[in-house]
Amino acid sequence: MSVTRDSFHSKLGFILAAAGSAIGLGNVWGFPTQAANNGGGAFVFVYLIVTVLLAIPALYAEVYLGNQAQKNPVAALQQACADVSSNLGKWAGLFGLLGAVLMLSFYSIVAGWMLSHALAPIMELVGFQSLASWLAESSTARNLAFTPVFILLSALIINRGVHQGIERWSSRLMPVLFLLLLGLIAYILQQPGASEGVAMYLTPNFEQVKDPQLIISAMGQAFFSLSIGVGGMMVYGSYLKKDANLGKLVLSIGALDTLIAFLAGLLIIPTLFVAQHMGQEVFRDGQLIGGPQLIFATLPALFESMGQIGIYVSLVFFSLMSMAALTSTISSTEVPVAYLVEDKGYSRTRATLLVSIIVLSASMTLVFNFDPLFSMVINWVNSFQLPIMGLFYFIVVGWMYKRGNQLADKQLLQQKPWLKFWANYLRFVCPLLLSVVFINVISNS
Ligand code: PHE
């Protein structure tokens, strides 16, 4: 059976979609809070190093595997591992698919919070005060309403396919996101107190650079931020023509993702100092307040204290968060959908429906067992699933994948010394470096 696969129609479309997957809550929320709590500039410095040395190579390996196979992640890994054991490849692919569903289960809940916070100022503007307060306050009822809305939004885009859905919507949302971010930064940096935040953000405290915990946090953050390990980047790579210059494309994605994370830090950390200037508590036990409290209490309180303009700032900020989240969830949703369509013969609509129902059930399980499960699933995905899959990609590309693997093609490597260096780097250095960090993660947890 031969089915014509949908694909990206331009390289720019691919870059925007993949950057859309990478740029998400991890950048706009995770990165600034981690930076704030891990020595400001020191974290930024270590983050840049692990991104270049490990995360971008892992992203390359993931995109490369998809691109070579031109198949969904389960089939792609199965093919790449065929010489060793195609069962291993298949199970690894399914494990990645599980990661995509787990990622969606918590991410859709948080994305729902962003959406409801984006609607709150609109309701306030049109005079529905009590609805606005309900939207801005966390409750199970709100989760029950907004998580499904978010899953539905992703489903509507995915159902339209790669070009009409993913490429088109990423190309629309990403430039808007960028402009909103720049606009917010320009506004916040003019507020009293902001310069102190800029200084803290940009001055590395080199004492902390050697802290193993900091390196581990930076690596987890870099892998999550570049969406490595659940197959989203692999499936996007598979929709790109085989002759594409992957090195350049992957570097652009890494650069865009890092730029947005950096800019988000330039927004959030000075914002915290502006809030402090206005009398809010932003430090606790010497640490900047992070996590949900930062986004859903400290920032809204600051917006409120700005008066009328604060309503608009809040609307822009949470719309930005919602868009960032949406372009990330669509890439994870595409992973199981592509598998069901290509390997199980489902129609795209049926596959999207089934995947959405599974994600919704998983999300609802988290909503109803929030305290024991929510952070547990996030930790599992971040500290275990993503790095172990990254390690697996290196081992596949470097050691298992023989037939059809350009990086193992002796003749080709003889002709291109640069490719040979790259292949050896992926084969020896990356798995070793990643294992060292990974063993540290396990022994520290
Ligand atoms: N990279 C996304 C972010 O930074 C999260 C993500 C992880 C998306 C894994 C897809 C797959 O928020």
Tab-separated table of N, CA and C in Angstrom, residues 285-365:
chain	number	residue	atom	x	y	z
A	285	ASP	N	13.243	32.835	50.964
A	285	ASP	CA	14.465	32.135	51.361
A	285	ASP	C	15.602	32.395	50.379
A	286	GLY	N	15.741	33.608	49.963
A	286	GLY	CA	16.845	33.955	49.080
A	286	GLY	C	16.641	33.524	47.630
A	287	GLN	N	15.552	32.822	47.367
A	287	GLN	CA	15.301	32.346	45.984
A	287	GLN	C	14.157	33.171	45.388
A	288	LEU	N	14.255	33.412	44.088
A	288	LEU	CA	13.128	34.075	43.441
A	288	LEU	C	11.953	33.097	43.410
A	289	ILE	N	10.765	33.615	43.618
A	289	ILE	CA	9.595	32.740	43.583
A	289	ILE	C	9.420	32.225	42.160
A	290	GLY	N	9.336	30.902	42.029
A	290	GLY	CA	9.188	30.360	40.675
A	290	GLY	C	7.866	29.639	40.558
A	291	GLY	N	7.821	28.672	39.683
A	291	GLY	CA	6.654	27.793	39.560
A	291	GLY	C	5.365	28.545	39.282
A	292	PRO	N	4.241	27.899	39.541
A	292	PRO	CA	2.944	28.482	39.227
A	292	PRO	C	2.717	29.823	39.926
A	293	GLN	N	3.277	29.944	41.131
A	293	GLN	CA	3.040	31.196	41.853
A	293	GLN	C	3.543	32.408	41.088
A	294	LEU	N	4.690	32.244	40.448
A	294	LEU	CA	5.270	33.351	39.692
A	294	LEU	C	4.326	33.800	38.579
A	295	ILE	N	3.891	32.814	37.779
A	295	ILE	CA	3.099	33.168	36.596
A	295	ILE	C	1.665	33.556	36.959
A	296	PHE	N	1.100	32.841	37.943
A	296	PHE	CA	-0.340	33.025	38.164
A	296	PHE	C	-0.676	33.866	39.387
A	297	ALA	N	0.322	34.279	40.160
A	297	ALA	CA	0.025	35.163	41.291
A	297	ALA	C	0.845	36.455	41.196
A	298	THR	N	2.193	36.298	41.140
A	298	THR	CA	3.037	37.488	41.144
A	298	THR	C	2.776	38.373	39.910
A	299	LEU	N	2.813	37.755	38.743
A	299	LEU	CA	2.643	38.571	37.532
A	299	LEU	C	1.241	39.189	37.448
A	300	PRO	N	0.171	38.395	37.668
A	300	PRO	CA	-1.157	39.031	37.623
A	300	PRO	C	-1.300	40.172	38.635
A	301	ALA	N	-0.700	40.001	39.831
A	301	ALA	CA	-0.806	41.081	40.823
A	301	ALA	C	-0.101	42.331	40.304
A	302	LEU	N	1.026	42.117	39.613
A	302	LEU	CA	1.736	43.265	39.040
A	302	LEU	C	0.873	43.945	37.968
A	303	PHE	N	0.298	43.105	37.082
A	303	PHE	CA	-0.531	43.674	36.012
A	303	PHE	C	-1.671	44.501	36.601
A	304	GLU	N	-2.253	43.966	37.679
A	304	GLU	CA	-3.370	44.662	38.302
A	304	GLU	C	-2.936	46.018	38.856
A	305	SER	N	-1.724	46.029	39.436
A	305	SER	CA	-1.282	47.280	40.042
A	305	SER	C	-0.953	48.344	38.985
A	306	MET	N	-0.915	47.931	37.708
A	306	MET	CA	-0.615	48.911	36.652
A	306	MET	C	-1.858	49.676	36.207
A	307	GLY	N	-3.012	49.308	36.736
A	307	GLY	CA	-4.246	49.982	36.334
A	307	GLY	C	-4.736	49.489	34.975
A	308	GLN	N	-5.388	50.400	34.223
A	308	GLN	CA	-6.034	50.008	32.957
A	308	GLN	C	-5.054	49.339	31.983
A	309	ILE	N	-3.845	49.896	31.861
A	309	ILE	CA	-2.875	49.335	30.906
A	309	ILE	C	-2.529	47.889	31.267
A	310	GLY	N	-2.581	47.595	32.576
A	310	GLY	CA	-2.273	46.241	33.048
A	310	GLY	C	-3.195	45.198	32.436
A	311	ILE	N	-4.442	45.580	32.170
A	311	ILE	CA	-5.395	44.626	31.576
A	311	ILE	C	-4.883	44.210	30.196
A	312	TYR	N	-4.394	45.196	29.447
A	312	TYR	CA	-3.887	44.879	28.102
A	312	TYR	C	-2.568	44.090	28.172
A	313	VAL	N	-1.711	44.494	29.108
A	313	VAL	CA	-0.436	43.784	29.238
A	313	VAL	C	-0.706	42.320	29.565
A	314	SER	N	-1.644	42.098	30.468
A	314	SER	CA	-1.991	40.748	30.866
A	314	SER	C	-2.559	39.949	29.676
A	315	LEU	N	-3.414	40.603	28.908
A	315	LEU	CA	-3.985	39.941	27.727
A	315	LEU	C	-2.878	39.520	26.762
A	316	VAL	N	-1.938	40.435	26.498
A	316	VAL	CA	-0.849	40.140	25.568
A	316	VAL	C	0.034	39.016	26.129
A	317	PHE	N	0.359	39.112	27.418
A	317	PHE	CA	1.248	38.128	28.014
A	317	PHE	C	0.653	36.721	27.948
A	318	PHE	N	-0.592	36.574	28.353
A	318	PHE	CA	-1.161	35.222	28.374
A	318	PHE	C	-1.538	34.723	26.969
A	319	SER	N	-1.777	35.640	26.035
A	319	SER	CA	-2.001	35.184	24.657
A	319	SER	C	-0.699	34.604	24.111
A	320	LEU	N	0.395	35.291	24.435
A	320	LEU	CA	1.717	34.818	24.015
A	320	LEU	C	1.985	33.414	24.565
A	321	MET	N	1.679	33.228	25.845
A	321	MET	CA	1.874	31.922	26.466
A	321	MET	C	1.018	30.857	25.764
A	322	SER	N	-0.230	31.218	25.461
A	322	SER	CA	-1.136	30.237	24.852
A	322	SER	C	-0.648	29.835	23.462
A	323	MET	N	-0.170	30.828	22.694
A	323	MET	CA	0.314	30.509	21.342
A	323	MET	C	1.553	29.631	21.412
A	324	ALA	N	2.458	29.983	22.334
A	324	ALA	CA	3.684	29.197	22.482
A	324	ALA	C	3.315	27.751	22.809
A	325	ALA	N	2.319	27.578	23.674
A	325	ALA	CA	1.931	26.234	24.081
A	325	ALA	C	1.285	25.464	22.922
A	326	LEU	N	0.466	26.169	22.149
A	326	LEU	CA	-0.266	25.486	21.071
A	326	LEU	C	0.674	24.916	20.003
A	327	THR	N	1.675	25.697	19.595
A	327	THR	CA	2.584	25.179	18.567
A	327	THR	C	3.449	24.044	19.119
A	328	SER	N	3.522	23.915	20.452
A	328	SER	CA	4.248	22.777	21.036
A	328	SER	C	3.367	21.539	21.119
A	329	THR	N	2.101	21.735	21.515
A	329	THR	CA	1.248	20.537	21.637
A	329	THR	C	0.973	19.911	20.273
A	330	ILE	N	0.899	20.729	19.219
A	330	ILE	CA	0.594	20.101	17.933
A	330	ILE	C	1.714	19.132	17.515
A	331	SER	N	2.963	19.438	17.846
A	331	SER	CA	4.021	18.516	17.401
A	331	SER	C	3.926	17.186	18.143
A	332	SER	N	3.599	17.233	19.431
A	332	SER	CA	3.468	15.964	20.166
A	332	SER	C	2.239	15.190	19.701
A	333	THR	N	1.175	15.903	19.370
A	333	THR	CA	-0.048	15.214	18.919
A	333	THR	C	0.193	14.505	17.596
A	334	GLU	N	1.026	15.129	16.751
A	334	GLU	CA	1.276	14.549	15.429
A	334	GLU	C	1.964	13.177	15.529
A	335	VAL	N	2.705	12.932	16.610
A	335	VAL	CA	3.463	11.677	16.714
A	335	VAL	C	2.524	10.452	16.710
A	336	PRO	N	1.599	10.333	17.684
A	336	PRO	CA	0.707	9.173	17.629
A	336	PRO	C	-0.238	9.197	16.431
A	337	VAL	N	-0.625	10.398	15.981
A	337	VAL	CA	-1.543	10.464	14.836
A	337	VAL	C	-0.854	9.877	13.598
A	338	ALA	N	0.405	10.286	13.355
A	338	ALA	CA	1.121	9.777	12.180
A	338	ALA	C	1.275	8.257	12.265
A	339	TYR	N	1.524	7.773	13.483
A	339	TYR	CA	1.678	6.317	13.660
A	339	TYR	C	0.375	5.594	13.318
A	340	LEU	N	-0.744	6.095	13.832
A	340	LEU	CA	-2.019	5.422	13.575
A	340	LEU	C	-2.383	5.461	12.095
A	341	VAL	N	-2.101	6.594	11.447
A	341	VAL	CA	-2.449	6.722	10.033
A	341	VAL	C	-1.570	5.792	9.185
A	342	GLU	N	-0.261	5.840	9.428
A	342	GLU	CA	0.651	5.120	8.530
A	342	GLU	C	0.767	3.631	8.845
A	343	ASP	N	0.790	3.293	10.121
A	343	ASP	CA	1.018	1.886	10.462
A	343	ASP	C	-0.263	1.125	10.752
A	344	LYS	N	-1.315	1.838	11.120
A	344	LYS	CA	-2.542	1.139	11.502
A	344	LYS	C	-3.700	1.413	10.547
A	345	GLY	N	-3.432	2.189	9.499
A	345	GLY	CA	-4.450	2.406	8.467
A	345	GLY	C	-5.636	3.270	8.876
A	346	TYR	N	-5.505	4.063	9.922
A	346	TYR	CA	-6.610	4.952	10.319
A	346	TYR	C	-6.710	6.134	9.355
A	347	SER	N	-7.911	6.705	9.249
A	347	SER	CA	-8.004	7.974	8.535
A	347	SER	C	-7.468	9.038	9.489
A	348	ARG	N	-7.043	10.176	8.932
A	348	ARG	CA	-6.454	11.214	9.797
A	348	ARG	C	-7.453	11.691	10.859
A	349	THR	N	-8.689	11.830	10.446
A	349	THR	CA	-9.693	12.321	11.395
A	349	THR	C	-9.913	11.323	12.528
A	350	ARG	N	-10.022	10.050	12.189
A	350	ARG	CA	-10.240	9.042	13.237
A	350	ARG	C	-9.045	8.974	14.177
A	351	ALA	N	-7.837	9.047	13.574
A	351	ALA	CA	-6.625	8.997	14.401
A	351	ALA	C	-6.589	10.192	15.351
A	352	THR	N	-6.905	11.392	14.819
A	352	THR	CA	-6.873	12.598	15.653
A	352	THR	C	-7.875	12.474	16.794
A	353	LEU	N	-9.045	11.946	16.461
A	353	LEU	CA	-10.098	11.785	17.472
A	353	LEU	C	-9.645	10.824	18.568
A	354	LEU	N	-9.104	9.687	18.154
A	354	LEU	CA	-8.674	8.687	19.135
A	354	LEU	C	-7.564	9.245	20.038
A	355	VAL	N	-6.576	9.890	19.402
A	355	VAL	CA	-5.465	10.435	20.189
A	355	VAL	C	-5.988	11.495	21.157
A	356	SER	N	-6.910	12.340	20.693
A	356	SER	CA	-7.438	13.391	21.567
A	356	SER	C	-8.177	12.781	22.748
A	357	ILE	N	-8.916	11.698	22.505
A	357	ILE	CA	-9.642	11.059	23.612
A	357	ILE	C	-8.653	10.468	24.621
A	358	ILE	N	-7.591	9.848	24.111
A	358	ILE	CA	-6.586	9.274	25.024
A	358	ILE	C	-5.918	10.384	25.847
A	359	VAL	N	-5.535	11.477	25.153
A	359	VAL	CA	-4.877	12.579	25.867
A	359	VAL	C	-5.836	13.186	26.895
A	360	LEU	N	-7.087	13.339	26.496
A	360	LEU	CA	-8.072	13.903	27.418
A	360	LEU	C	-8.217	13.013	28.653
A	361	SER	N	-8.285	11.699	28.442
A	361	SER	CA	-8.421	10.793	29.596
A	361	SER	C	-7.195	10.907	30.501
A	362	ALA	N	-6.009	10.954	29.876
A	362	ALA	CA	-4.794	11.060	30.694
A	362	ALA	C	-4.796	12.378	31.464
A	363	SER	N	-5.171	13.472	30.793
A	363	SER	CA	-5.212	14.777	31.466
A	363	SER	C	-6.200	14.764	32.622
A	364	MET	N	-7.366	14.162	32.376
A	364	MET	CA	-8.390	14.156	33.425
A	364	MET	C	-7.931	13.322	34.629
A	365	THR	N	-7.172	12.268	34.345
A	365	THR	CA	-6.620	11.478	35.452
A	365	THR	C	-5.717	12.375	36.307
